[in-house]
mmCIF file with all atom_site columns, C-alpha atoms in Angstrom:
data_model
loop_
_atom_site.group_PDB
_atom_site.id
_atom_site.type_symbol
_atom_site.label_atom_id
_atom_site.label_alt_id
_atom_site.label_comp_id
_atom_site.label_asym_id
_atom_site.label_entity_id
_atom_site.label_seq_id
_atom_site.pdbx_PDB_ins_code
_atom_site.Cartn_x
_atom_site.Cartn_y
_atom_site.Cartn_z
_atom_site.occupancy
_atom_site.B_iso_or_equiv
_atom_site.pdbx_formal_charge
_atom_site.auth_seq_id
_atom_site.auth_comp_id
_atom_site.auth_asym_id
_atom_site.auth_atom_id
_atom_site.pdbx_PDB_model_num
ATOM 1   C CA . UNK G 1 1   ? 122.254 157.914 158.946 1.00 0.00 ? 7   UNK G CA 1
ATOM 2   C CA . UNK G 1 2   ? 120.031 161.240 158.992 1.00 0.00 ? 8   UNK G CA 1
ATOM 3   C CA . UNK G 1 3   ? 118.629 160.625 162.124 1.00 0.00 ? 9   UNK G CA 1
ATOM 4   C CA . UNK G 1 4   ? 122.114 160.118 163.891 1.00 0.00 ? 10  UNK G CA 1
ATOM 5   C CA . UNK G 1 5   ? 123.386 163.986 162.021 1.00 0.00 ? 11  UNK G CA 1
ATOM 6   C CA . UNK G 1 6   ? 119.830 165.593 163.247 1.00 0.00 ? 12  UNK G CA 1
ATOM 7   C CA . UNK G 1 7   ? 120.401 164.627 166.982 1.00 0.00 ? 13  UNK G CA 1
ATOM 8   C CA . UNK G 1 8   ? 124.028 165.693 166.465 1.00 0.00 ? 14  UNK G CA 1
ATOM 9   C CA . UNK G 1 9   ? 123.102 168.667 165.293 1.00 0.00 ? 15  UNK G CA 1
ATOM 10  C CA . UNK G 1 10  ? 120.648 169.147 167.790 1.00 0.00 ? 16  UNK G CA 1
ATOM 11  C CA . UNK G 1 11  ? 122.904 168.651 170.870 1.00 0.00 ? 17  UNK G CA 1
ATOM 12  C CA . UNK G 1 12  ? 125.261 171.259 168.878 1.00 0.00 ? 18  UNK G CA 1
ATOM 13  C CA . UNK G 1 13  ? 122.446 174.029 168.879 1.00 0.00 ? 19  UNK G CA 1
ATOM 14  C CA . UNK G 1 14  ? 122.243 172.999 172.568 1.00 0.00 ? 20  UNK G CA 1
ATOM 15  C CA . UNK G 1 15  ? 125.770 173.461 172.856 1.00 0.00 ? 21  UNK G CA 1
ATOM 16  C CA . UNK G 1 16  ? 125.634 176.625 171.273 1.00 0.00 ? 22  UNK G CA 1
ATOM 17  C CA . UNK G 1 17  ? 122.752 178.310 172.875 1.00 0.00 ? 23  UNK G CA 1
ATOM 18  C CA . UNK G 1 18  ? 124.206 177.358 176.642 1.00 0.00 ? 24  UNK G CA 1
ATOM 19  C CA . UNK G 1 19  ? 127.893 178.869 175.705 1.00 0.00 ? 25  UNK G CA 1
ATOM 20  C CA . UNK G 1 20  ? 126.386 182.304 173.818 1.00 0.00 ? 26  UNK G CA 1
ATOM 21  C CA . UNK G 1 21  ? 123.230 182.325 176.309 1.00 0.00 ? 27  UNK G CA 1
ATOM 22  C CA . UNK G 1 22  ? 120.785 182.272 173.929 1.00 0.00 ? 28  UNK G CA 1
ATOM 23  C CA . UNK G 1 23  ? 117.273 180.208 174.371 1.00 0.00 ? 29  UNK G CA 1
ATOM 24  C CA . UNK G 1 24  ? 117.222 177.131 172.988 1.00 0.00 ? 30  UNK G CA 1
ATOM 25  C CA . UNK G 1 25  ? 114.185 176.452 171.041 1.00 0.00 ? 31  UNK G CA 1
ATOM 26  C CA . UNK G 1 26  ? 114.163 173.489 168.854 1.00 0.00 ? 32  UNK G CA 1
ATOM 27  C CA . UNK G 1 27  ? 110.813 173.457 167.893 1.00 0.00 ? 33  UNK G CA 1
ATOM 28  C CA . UNK G 1 28  ? 110.536 177.391 166.745 1.00 0.00 ? 34  UNK G CA 1
ATOM 29  C CA . UNK G 1 29  ? 107.656 177.950 169.360 1.00 0.00 ? 35  UNK G CA 1
ATOM 30  C CA . UNK G 1 30  ? 106.706 181.479 169.019 1.00 0.00 ? 36  UNK G CA 1
ATOM 31  C CA . UNK G 1 31  ? 107.611 182.963 172.629 1.00 0.00 ? 37  UNK G CA 1
ATOM 32  C CA . UNK G 1 32  ? 106.689 186.420 171.524 1.00 0.00 ? 38  UNK G CA 1
ATOM 33  C CA . UNK G 1 33  ? 110.330 187.638 172.341 1.00 0.00 ? 39  UNK G CA 1
ATOM 34  C CA . UNK G 1 34  ? 110.367 189.882 169.167 1.00 0.00 ? 40  UNK G CA 1
ATOM 35  C CA . UNK G 1 35  ? 108.260 192.333 170.881 1.00 0.00 ? 41  UNK G CA 1
ATOM 36  C CA . UNK G 1 36  ? 110.420 192.635 173.849 1.00 0.00 ? 42  UNK G CA 1
ATOM 37  C CA . UNK G 1 37  ? 113.652 192.887 171.274 1.00 0.00 ? 43  UNK G CA 1
ATOM 38  C CA . UNK G 1 38  ? 112.067 195.385 169.405 1.00 0.00 ? 44  UNK G CA 1
ATOM 39  C CA . UNK G 1 39  ? 113.701 199.024 169.802 1.00 0.00 ? 45  UNK G CA 1
ATOM 40  C CA . UNK G 1 40  ? 110.568 201.583 171.193 1.00 0.00 ? 46  UNK G CA 1
ATOM 41  C CA . UNK G 1 41  ? 109.877 203.651 168.068 1.00 0.00 ? 47  UNK G CA 1
ATOM 42  C CA . UNK G 1 42  ? 108.136 205.864 169.879 1.00 0.00 ? 48  UNK G CA 1
ATOM 43  C CA . UNK G 1 43  ? 110.792 208.350 170.805 1.00 0.00 ? 49  UNK G CA 1
ATOM 44  C CA . UNK G 1 44  ? 112.105 208.775 167.365 1.00 0.00 ? 50  UNK G CA 1
ATOM 45  C CA . UNK G 1 45  ? 108.259 208.992 166.178 1.00 0.00 ? 51  UNK G CA 1
ATOM 46  C CA . UNK G 1 46  ? 107.317 212.300 168.361 1.00 0.00 ? 52  UNK G CA 1
ATOM 47  C CA . UNK G 1 47  ? 110.705 213.960 166.868 1.00 0.00 ? 53  UNK G CA 1
ATOM 48  C CA . UNK G 1 48  ? 109.486 214.174 163.333 1.00 0.00 ? 54  UNK G CA 1
ATOM 49  C CA . UNK G 1 49  ? 107.851 217.599 162.835 1.00 0.00 ? 55  UNK G CA 1
ATOM 50  C CA . UNK G 1 50  ? 110.594 220.113 163.228 1.00 0.00 ? 56  UNK G CA 1
ATOM 51  C CA . UNK G 1 51  ? 110.387 222.702 166.096 1.00 0.00 ? 57  UNK G CA 1
ATOM 52  C CA . UNK G 1 52  ? 108.585 225.947 165.085 1.00 0.00 ? 58  UNK G CA 1
ATOM 53  C CA . UNK G 1 53  ? 108.694 228.835 167.638 1.00 0.00 ? 59  UNK G CA 1
ATOM 54  C CA . UNK G 1 54  ? 105.142 229.835 168.327 1.00 0.00 ? 60  UNK G CA 1
ATOM 55  C CA . UNK G 1 55  ? 104.794 233.785 168.338 1.00 0.00 ? 61  UNK G CA 1
ATOM 56  C CA . UNK G 1 56  ? 101.428 233.891 170.055 1.00 0.00 ? 62  UNK G CA 1
ATOM 57  C CA . UNK G 1 57  ? 102.329 231.715 172.652 1.00 0.00 ? 63  UNK G CA 1
ATOM 58  C CA . UNK G 1 58  ? 105.241 233.793 173.628 1.00 0.00 ? 64  UNK G CA 1
ATOM 59  C CA . UNK G 1 59  ? 103.702 236.940 173.692 1.00 0.00 ? 65  UNK G CA 1
ATOM 60  C CA . UNK G 1 60  ? 100.597 234.914 175.914 1.00 0.00 ? 66  UNK G CA 1
ATOM 61  C CA . UNK G 1 61  ? 102.790 234.000 178.344 1.00 0.00 ? 67  UNK G CA 1
ATOM 62  C CA . UNK G 1 62  ? 105.469 237.017 178.583 1.00 0.00 ? 68  UNK G CA 1
ATOM 63  C CA . UNK G 1 63  ? 102.729 240.095 178.672 1.00 0.00 ? 69  UNK G CA 1
ATOM 64  C CA . UNK G 1 64  ? 105.607 242.824 178.910 1.00 0.00 ? 70  UNK G CA 1
ATOM 65  C CA . UNK G 1 65  ? 107.062 241.261 175.822 1.00 0.00 ? 71  UNK G CA 1
ATOM 66  C CA . UNK G 1 66  ? 105.466 243.434 173.014 1.00 0.00 ? 72  UNK G CA 1
ATOM 67  C CA . UNK G 1 67  ? 106.151 240.895 170.301 1.00 0.00 ? 73  UNK G CA 1
ATOM 68  C CA . UNK G 1 68  ? 104.277 241.045 167.221 1.00 0.00 ? 74  UNK G CA 1
ATOM 69  C CA . UNK G 1 69  ? 103.205 237.746 164.891 1.00 0.00 ? 75  UNK G CA 1
ATOM 70  C CA . UNK G 1 70  ? 103.695 238.744 161.350 1.00 0.00 ? 76  UNK G CA 1
ATOM 71  C CA . UNK G 1 71  ? 100.633 236.223 160.175 1.00 0.00 ? 77  UNK G CA 1
ATOM 72  C CA . UNK G 1 72  ? 98.274  237.552 162.986 1.00 0.00 ? 78  UNK G CA 1
ATOM 73  C CA . UNK G 1 73  ? 99.752  241.249 162.366 1.00 0.00 ? 79  UNK G CA 1
ATOM 74  C CA . UNK G 1 74  ? 98.796  240.402 158.429 1.00 0.00 ? 80  UNK G CA 1
ATOM 75  C CA . UNK G 1 75  ? 95.114  238.902 159.126 1.00 0.00 ? 81  UNK G CA 1
ATOM 76  C CA . UNK G 1 76  ? 93.808  241.341 161.075 1.00 0.00 ? 82  UNK G CA 1
ATOM 77  C CA . UNK G 1 77  ? 95.399  244.064 158.740 1.00 0.00 ? 83  UNK G CA 1
ATOM 78  C CA . UNK G 1 78  ? 93.151  241.962 155.724 1.00 0.00 ? 84  UNK G CA 1
ATOM 79  C CA . UNK G 1 79  ? 90.019  242.510 158.192 1.00 0.00 ? 85  UNK G CA 1
ATOM 80  C CA . UNK G 1 80  ? 90.111  245.896 158.980 1.00 0.00 ? 86  UNK G CA 1
ATOM 81  C CA . UNK G 1 81  ? 90.553  246.232 155.195 1.00 0.00 ? 87  UNK G CA 1
ATOM 82  C CA . UNK G 1 82  ? 87.640  244.372 154.054 1.00 0.00 ? 88  UNK G CA 1
ATOM 83  C CA . UNK G 1 83  ? 86.010  246.067 156.593 1.00 0.00 ? 89  UNK G CA 1
ATOM 84  C CA . UNK G 1 84  ? 86.537  249.316 154.771 1.00 0.00 ? 90  UNK G CA 1
ATOM 85  C CA . UNK G 1 85  ? 85.422  248.048 151.624 1.00 0.00 ? 91  UNK G CA 1
ATOM 86  C CA . UNK G 1 86  ? 81.928  246.863 153.449 1.00 0.00 ? 92  UNK G CA 1
ATOM 87  C CA . UNK G 1 87  ? 82.563  243.316 153.307 1.00 0.00 ? 93  UNK G CA 1
ATOM 88  C CA . UNK G 1 88  ? 82.761  242.868 157.343 1.00 0.00 ? 94  UNK G CA 1
ATOM 89  C CA . UNK G 1 89  ? 80.564  240.364 159.472 1.00 0.00 ? 95  UNK G CA 1
ATOM 90  C CA . UNK G 1 90  ? 76.665  241.480 160.076 1.00 0.00 ? 96  UNK G CA 1
ATOM 91  C CA . UNK G 1 91  ? 75.213  243.555 162.861 1.00 0.00 ? 97  UNK G CA 1
ATOM 92  C CA . UNK G 1 92  ? 74.112  241.222 165.624 1.00 0.00 ? 98  UNK G CA 1
ATOM 93  C CA . UNK G 1 93  ? 70.340  241.716 165.837 1.00 0.00 ? 99  UNK G CA 1
ATOM 94  C CA . UNK G 1 94  ? 69.081  243.734 168.263 1.00 0.00 ? 100 UNK G CA 1
ATOM 95  C CA . UNK G 1 95  ? 65.159  243.122 168.221 1.00 0.00 ? 101 UNK G CA 1
ATOM 96  C CA . UNK G 1 96  ? 62.973  240.098 167.116 1.00 0.00 ? 102 UNK G CA 1
ATOM 97  C CA . UNK G 1 97  ? 62.021  242.377 163.714 1.00 0.00 ? 103 UNK G CA 1
ATOM 98  C CA . UNK G 1 98  ? 66.239  242.405 162.994 1.00 0.00 ? 104 UNK G CA 1
ATOM 99  C CA . UNK G 1 99  ? 66.556  238.540 163.401 1.00 0.00 ? 105 UNK G CA 1
ATOM 100 C CA . UNK G 1 100 ? 63.667  238.285 161.173 1.00 0.00 ? 106 UNK G CA 1
ATOM 101 C CA . UNK G 1 101 ? 64.651  240.684 158.513 1.00 0.00 ? 107 UNK G CA 1
ATOM 102 C CA . UNK G 1 102 ? 68.063  238.600 158.779 1.00 0.00 ? 108 UNK G CA 1
ATOM 103 C CA . UNK G 1 103 ? 66.342  235.589 157.660 1.00 0.00 ? 109 UNK G CA 1
ATOM 104 C CA . UNK G 1 104 ? 64.510  236.833 154.973 1.00 0.00 ? 110 UNK G CA 1
ATOM 105 C CA . UNK G 1 105 ? 67.492  237.569 153.444 1.00 0.00 ? 111 UNK G CA 1
ATOM 106 C CA . UNK G 1 106 ? 68.781  234.609 153.441 1.00 0.00 ? 112 UNK G CA 1
ATOM 107 C CA . UNK Z 2 1   ? 109.761 219.872 172.316 1.00 0.00 ? 1   UNK Z CA 1
ATOM 108 C CA . UNK Z 2 2   ? 106.284 218.017 172.466 1.00 0.00 ? 2   UNK Z CA 1
ATOM 109 C CA . UNK Z 2 3   ? 104.938 221.784 172.606 1.00 0.00 ? 3   UNK Z CA 1
ATOM 110 C CA . UNK Z 2 4   ? 106.597 222.647 169.998 1.00 0.00 ? 4   UNK Z CA 1
ATOM 111 C CA . UNK Z 2 5   ? 105.203 220.209 168.336 1.00 0.00 ? 5   UNK Z CA 1
ATOM 112 C CA . UNK Z 2 6   ? 101.714 221.150 169.149 1.00 0.00 ? 6   UNK Z CA 1
ATOM 113 C CA . UNK Z 2 7   ? 101.706 224.675 167.663 1.00 0.00 ? 7   UNK Z CA 1
ATOM 114 C CA . UNK Z 2 8   ? 103.264 223.615 164.512 1.00 0.00 ? 8   UNK Z CA 1
ATOM 115 C CA . UNK Z 2 9   ? 100.560 220.781 164.429 1.00 0.00 ? 9   UNK Z CA 1
ATOM 116 C CA . UNK Z 2 10  ? 97.911  224.460 164.810 1.00 0.00 ? 10  UNK Z CA 1
ATOM 117 C CA . UNK Z 2 11  ? 98.721  224.862 161.205 1.00 0.00 ? 11  UNK Z CA 1
ATOM 118 C CA . UNK Z 2 12  ? 96.674  221.706 159.379 1.00 0.00 ? 12  UNK Z CA 1
ATOM 119 C CA . UNK Z 2 13  ? 94.127  219.243 161.477 1.00 0.00 ? 13  UNK Z CA 1
ATOM 120 C CA . UNK Z 2 14  ? 95.339  216.298 159.922 1.00 0.00 ? 14  UNK Z CA 1
ATOM 121 C CA . UNK Z 2 15  ? 99.421  216.987 161.584 1.00 0.00 ? 15  UNK Z CA 1
ATOM 122 C CA . UNK Z 2 16  ? 97.319  217.969 164.431 1.00 0.00 ? 16  UNK Z CA 1
ATOM 123 C CA . UNK Z 2 17  ? 95.815  214.513 164.339 1.00 0.00 ? 17  UNK Z CA 1
ATOM 124 C CA . UNK Z 2 18  ? 99.185  212.643 163.595 1.00 0.00 ? 18  UNK Z CA 1
ATOM 125 C CA . UNK Z 2 19  ? 100.938 214.374 166.877 1.00 0.00 ? 19  UNK Z CA 1
ATOM 126 C CA . UNK Z 2 20  ? 98.275  213.149 168.536 1.00 0.00 ? 20  UNK Z CA 1
ATOM 127 C CA . UNK Z 2 21  ? 98.815  209.790 167.460 1.00 0.00 ? 21  UNK Z CA 1
ATOM 128 C CA . UNK Z 2 22  ? 102.114 209.750 167.943 1.00 0.00 ? 22  UNK Z CA 1
ATOM 129 C CA . UNK Z 2 23  ? 102.436 211.180 171.526 1.00 0.00 ? 23  UNK Z CA 1
ATOM 130 C CA . UNK Z 2 24  ? 99.650  208.028 172.136 1.00 0.00 ? 24  UNK Z CA 1
ATOM 131 C CA . UNK Z 2 25  ? 102.554 205.659 170.520 1.00 0.00 ? 25  UNK Z CA 1
ATOM 132 C CA . UNK Z 2 26  ? 105.105 207.240 173.033 1.00 0.00 ? 26  UNK Z CA 1
ATOM 133 C CA . UNK Z 2 27  ? 102.900 206.877 176.182 1.00 0.00 ? 27  UNK Z CA 1
ATOM 134 C CA . UNK Z 2 28  ? 101.251 203.611 175.392 1.00 0.00 ? 28  UNK Z CA 1
ATOM 135 C CA . UNK Z 2 29  ? 104.834 201.666 173.628 1.00 0.00 ? 29  UNK Z CA 1
ATOM 136 C CA . UNK Z 2 30  ? 105.901 199.605 176.623 1.00 0.00 ? 30  UNK Z CA 1
ATOM 137 C CA . UNK Z 2 31  ? 102.765 198.865 177.866 1.00 0.00 ? 31  UNK Z CA 1
ATOM 138 C CA . UNK Z 2 32  ? 101.383 197.608 174.666 1.00 0.00 ? 32  UNK Z CA 1
ATOM 139 C CA . UNK Z 2 33  ? 104.550 195.720 174.043 1.00 0.00 ? 33  UNK Z CA 1
ATOM 140 C CA . UNK Z 2 34  ? 104.001 194.161 176.990 1.00 0.00 ? 34  UNK Z CA 1
ATOM 141 C CA . UNK Z 2 35  ? 100.455 192.238 176.163 1.00 0.00 ? 35  UNK Z CA 1
ATOM 142 C CA . UNK Z 2 36  ? 101.913 192.322 172.756 1.00 0.00 ? 36  UNK Z CA 1
ATOM 143 C CA . UNK Z 2 37  ? 104.891 189.364 174.184 1.00 0.00 ? 37  UNK Z CA 1
ATOM 144 C CA . UNK Z 2 38  ? 101.873 187.938 176.214 1.00 0.00 ? 38  UNK Z CA 1
ATOM 145 C CA . UNK Z 2 39  ? 99.418  187.704 173.821 1.00 0.00 ? 39  UNK Z CA 1
ATOM 146 C CA . UNK Z 2 40  ? 102.056 185.913 170.717 1.00 0.00 ? 40  UNK Z CA 1
ATOM 147 C CA . UNK Z 2 41  ? 103.432 183.776 173.247 1.00 0.00 ? 41  UNK Z CA 1
ATOM 148 C CA . UNK Z 2 42  ? 102.284 180.281 172.057 1.00 0.00 ? 42  UNK Z CA 1
ATOM 149 C CA . UNK Z 2 43  ? 103.947 178.733 175.605 1.00 0.00 ? 43  UNK Z CA 1
ATOM 150 C CA . UNK Z 2 44  ? 101.641 180.297 177.617 1.00 0.00 ? 44  UNK Z CA 1
ATOM 151 C CA . UNK Z 2 45  ? 98.021  179.259 178.641 1.00 0.00 ? 45  UNK Z CA 1
ATOM 152 C CA . UNK Z 2 46  ? 95.358  179.922 176.062 1.00 0.00 ? 46  UNK Z CA 1
ATOM 153 C CA . UNK Z 2 47  ? 93.217  181.770 178.318 1.00 0.00 ? 47  UNK Z CA 1
ATOM 154 C CA . UNK Z 2 48  ? 96.097  183.933 179.669 1.00 0.00 ? 48  UNK Z CA 1
ATOM 155 C CA . UNK Z 2 49  ? 96.880  184.987 176.227 1.00 0.00 ? 49  UNK Z CA 1
ATOM 156 C CA . UNK Z 2 50  ? 93.100  186.012 175.074 1.00 0.00 ? 50  UNK Z CA 1
ATOM 157 C CA . UNK Z 2 51  ? 92.457  188.216 178.426 1.00 0.00 ? 51  UNK Z CA 1
ATOM 158 C CA . UNK Z 2 52  ? 96.150  189.826 176.857 1.00 0.00 ? 52  UNK Z CA 1
ATOM 159 C CA . UNK Z 2 53  ? 94.233  190.194 174.044 1.00 0.00 ? 53  UNK Z CA 1
ATOM 160 C CA . UNK Z 2 54  ? 91.501  191.749 175.127 1.00 0.00 ? 54  UNK Z CA 1
ATOM 161 C CA . UNK Z 2 55  ? 93.269  194.131 177.199 1.00 0.00 ? 55  UNK Z CA 1
ATOM 162 C CA . UNK Z 2 56  ? 95.421  195.361 173.735 1.00 0.00 ? 56  UNK Z CA 1
ATOM 163 C CA . UNK Z 2 57  ? 91.505  196.204 171.991 1.00 0.00 ? 57  UNK Z CA 1
ATOM 164 C CA . UNK Z 2 58  ? 90.815  198.193 174.817 1.00 0.00 ? 58  UNK Z CA 1
ATOM 165 C CA . UNK Z 2 59  ? 93.695  200.846 173.818 1.00 0.00 ? 59  UNK Z CA 1
ATOM 166 C CA . UNK Z 2 60  ? 92.980  203.805 172.009 1.00 0.00 ? 60  UNK Z CA 1
ATOM 167 C CA . UNK Z 2 61  ? 92.830  204.166 168.723 1.00 0.00 ? 61  UNK Z CA 1
ATOM 168 C CA . UNK Z 2 62  ? 95.599  206.782 168.763 1.00 0.00 ? 62  UNK Z CA 1
ATOM 169 C CA . UNK Z 2 63  ? 97.960  204.374 170.418 1.00 0.00 ? 63  UNK Z CA 1
ATOM 170 C CA . UNK Z 2 64  ? 99.081  202.150 167.584 1.00 0.00 ? 64  UNK Z CA 1
ATOM 171 C CA . UNK Z 2 65  ? 101.866 203.174 165.640 1.00 0.00 ? 65  UNK Z CA 1
ATOM 172 C CA . UNK Z 2 66  ? 100.142 202.338 162.228 1.00 0.00 ? 66  UNK Z CA 1
ATOM 173 C CA . UNK Z 2 67  ? 97.532  205.197 162.966 1.00 0.00 ? 67  UNK Z CA 1
ATOM 174 C CA . UNK Z 2 68  ? 101.245 207.244 162.656 1.00 0.00 ? 68  UNK Z CA 1
ATOM 175 C CA . UNK Z 2 69  ? 101.732 208.706 159.121 1.00 0.00 ? 69  UNK Z CA 1
ATOM 176 C CA . UNK Z 2 70  ? 104.565 210.519 157.785 1.00 0.00 ? 70  UNK Z CA 1
ATOM 177 C CA . UNK Z 2 71  ? 103.051 213.993 156.601 1.00 0.00 ? 71  UNK Z CA 1
ATOM 178 C CA . UNK Z 2 72  ? 103.913 216.932 155.330 1.00 0.00 ? 72  UNK Z CA 1
ATOM 179 C CA . UNK Z 2 73  ? 105.187 219.830 157.979 1.00 0.00 ? 73  UNK Z CA 1
ATOM 180 C CA . UNK Z 2 74  ? 104.675 222.718 156.122 1.00 0.00 ? 74  UNK Z CA 1
ATOM 181 C CA . UNK Z 2 75  ? 101.194 221.706 153.768 1.00 0.00 ? 75  UNK Z CA 1
ATOM 182 C CA . UNK Z 2 76  ? 100.380 218.464 155.787 1.00 0.00 ? 76  UNK Z CA 1
ATOM 183 C CA . UNK Z 2 77  ? 100.294 216.486 152.790 1.00 0.00 ? 77  UNK Z CA 1
ATOM 184 C CA . UNK Z 2 78  ? 99.869  212.378 153.026 1.00 0.00 ? 78  UNK Z CA 1
ATOM 185 C CA . UNK Z 2 79  ? 101.208 211.637 149.554 1.00 0.00 ? 79  UNK Z CA 1
ATOM 186 C CA . UNK Z 2 80  ? 104.751 212.164 148.027 1.00 0.00 ? 80  UNK Z CA 1
ATOM 187 C CA . UNK Z 2 81  ? 106.501 212.784 151.565 1.00 0.00 ? 81  UNK Z CA 1
ATOM 188 C CA . UNK Z 2 82  ? 110.721 213.036 151.640 1.00 0.00 ? 82  UNK Z CA 1
ATOM 189 C CA . UNK Z 2 83  ? 110.726 211.500 154.920 1.00 0.00 ? 83  UNK Z CA 1
ATOM 190 C CA . UNK Z 2 84  ? 114.000 212.970 155.701 1.00 0.00 ? 84  UNK Z CA 1
ATOM 191 C CA . UNK Z 2 85  ? 113.135 216.690 155.685 1.00 0.00 ? 85  UNK Z CA 1
ATOM 192 C CA . UNK Z 2 86  ? 109.658 215.561 156.351 1.00 0.00 ? 86  UNK Z CA 1
ATOM 193 C CA . UNK Z 2 87  ? 108.352 217.718 153.396 1.00 0.00 ? 87  UNK Z CA 1
ATOM 194 C CA . UNK Z 2 88  ? 105.986 216.927 150.238 1.00 0.00 ? 88  UNK Z CA 1
ATOM 195 C CA . UNK Z 2 89  ? 107.553 216.892 146.912 1.00 0.00 ? 89  UNK Z CA 1
ATOM 196 C CA . UNK Z 2 90  ? 106.714 220.197 145.836 1.00 0.00 ? 90  UNK Z CA 1
ATOM 197 C CA . UNK Z 2 91  ? 107.856 222.073 149.528 1.00 0.00 ? 91  UNK Z CA 1
ATOM 198 C CA . UNK Z 2 92  ? 111.029 220.113 149.371 1.00 0.00 ? 92  UNK Z CA 1
ATOM 199 C CA . UNK Z 2 93  ? 111.393 221.377 145.542 1.00 0.00 ? 93  UNK Z CA 1
ATOM 200 C CA . UNK Z 2 94  ? 111.018 224.867 146.646 1.00 0.00 ? 94  UNK Z CA 1
ATOM 201 C CA . UNK Z 2 95  ? 113.215 224.644 149.969 1.00 0.00 ? 95  UNK Z CA 1
ATOM 202 C CA . UNK Z 2 96  ? 115.935 223.150 147.473 1.00 0.00 ? 96  UNK Z CA 1
ATOM 203 C CA . UNK Z 2 97  ? 115.580 225.736 145.317 1.00 0.00 ? 97  UNK Z CA 1
ATOM 204 C CA . UNK Z 2 98  ? 115.644 228.501 148.047 1.00 0.00 ? 98  UNK Z CA 1
ATOM 205 C CA . UNK Z 2 99  ? 118.951 226.588 149.148 1.00 0.00 ? 99  UNK Z CA 1
ATOM 206 C CA . UNK Z 2 100 ? 117.246 226.077 152.553 1.00 0.00 ? 100 UNK Z CA 1
ATOM 207 C CA . UNK Z 2 101 ? 118.094 222.232 152.345 1.00 0.00 ? 101 UNK Z CA 1
ATOM 208 C CA . UNK Z 2 102 ? 121.199 221.736 153.592 1.00 0.00 ? 102 UNK Z CA 1
ATOM 209 C CA . UNK Z 2 103 ? 123.578 219.419 151.222 1.00 0.00 ? 103 UNK Z CA 1
ATOM 210 C CA . UNK Z 2 104 ? 120.461 219.461 148.682 1.00 0.00 ? 104 UNK Z CA 1
ATOM 211 C CA . UNK Z 2 105 ? 121.075 220.940 145.189 1.00 0.00 ? 105 UNK Z CA 1
ATOM 212 C CA . UNK Z 2 106 ? 119.333 220.377 141.491 1.00 0.00 ? 106 UNK Z CA 1
ATOM 213 C CA . UNK Z 2 107 ? 121.159 217.698 139.942 1.00 0.00 ? 107 UNK Z CA 1
ATOM 214 C CA . UNK Z 2 108 ? 122.937 218.675 136.194 1.00 0.00 ? 108 UNK Z CA 1
ATOM 215 C CA . UNK Z 2 109 ? 124.552 216.800 134.348 1.00 0.00 ? 109 UNK Z CA 1
#
């Protein structure tokens, strides 16, 4: 009884596959179809981070425009401030003796 | 678009790496899928499947979708991210309290 039922069920499935044009795979073999069926995720992945205007890049491209990058401006100001307080970069050693002295200090 | 992403990435090396991974996924996705299809298809001869698997192994690290991680676009933090806004929980709170996030407001009942 059960075998008859299952064979009928198989026929039904095959018919259904023919009608709806799906693959008849009674043994449930792994055909890798899911890798082709799945949507591509790359396009949405690339758009995750929001767009940000890069002032420095625009200024580099169009040198005629005198754009001021507020962050860069602030940084340069801070560097100047540090120099005024004597916290700037040390001078490059001109002679060997200079470099030896610098090494000793360290 | 991609340039803007790269610019954003200049802030933080972790974001930069993530952007690189995202671009890699985009560029290699179709080829990877094709090899995956062959490698996982049990109806194909084992030798062919093995070759496809070997090809899959030659892909760059930054072409796998699993290397991509949603990070905070502001700080680069990798944990506690609210993906819809691409922000970590603290940055999300700050922005929301400043009213910079549309449709988000502090709960009150």
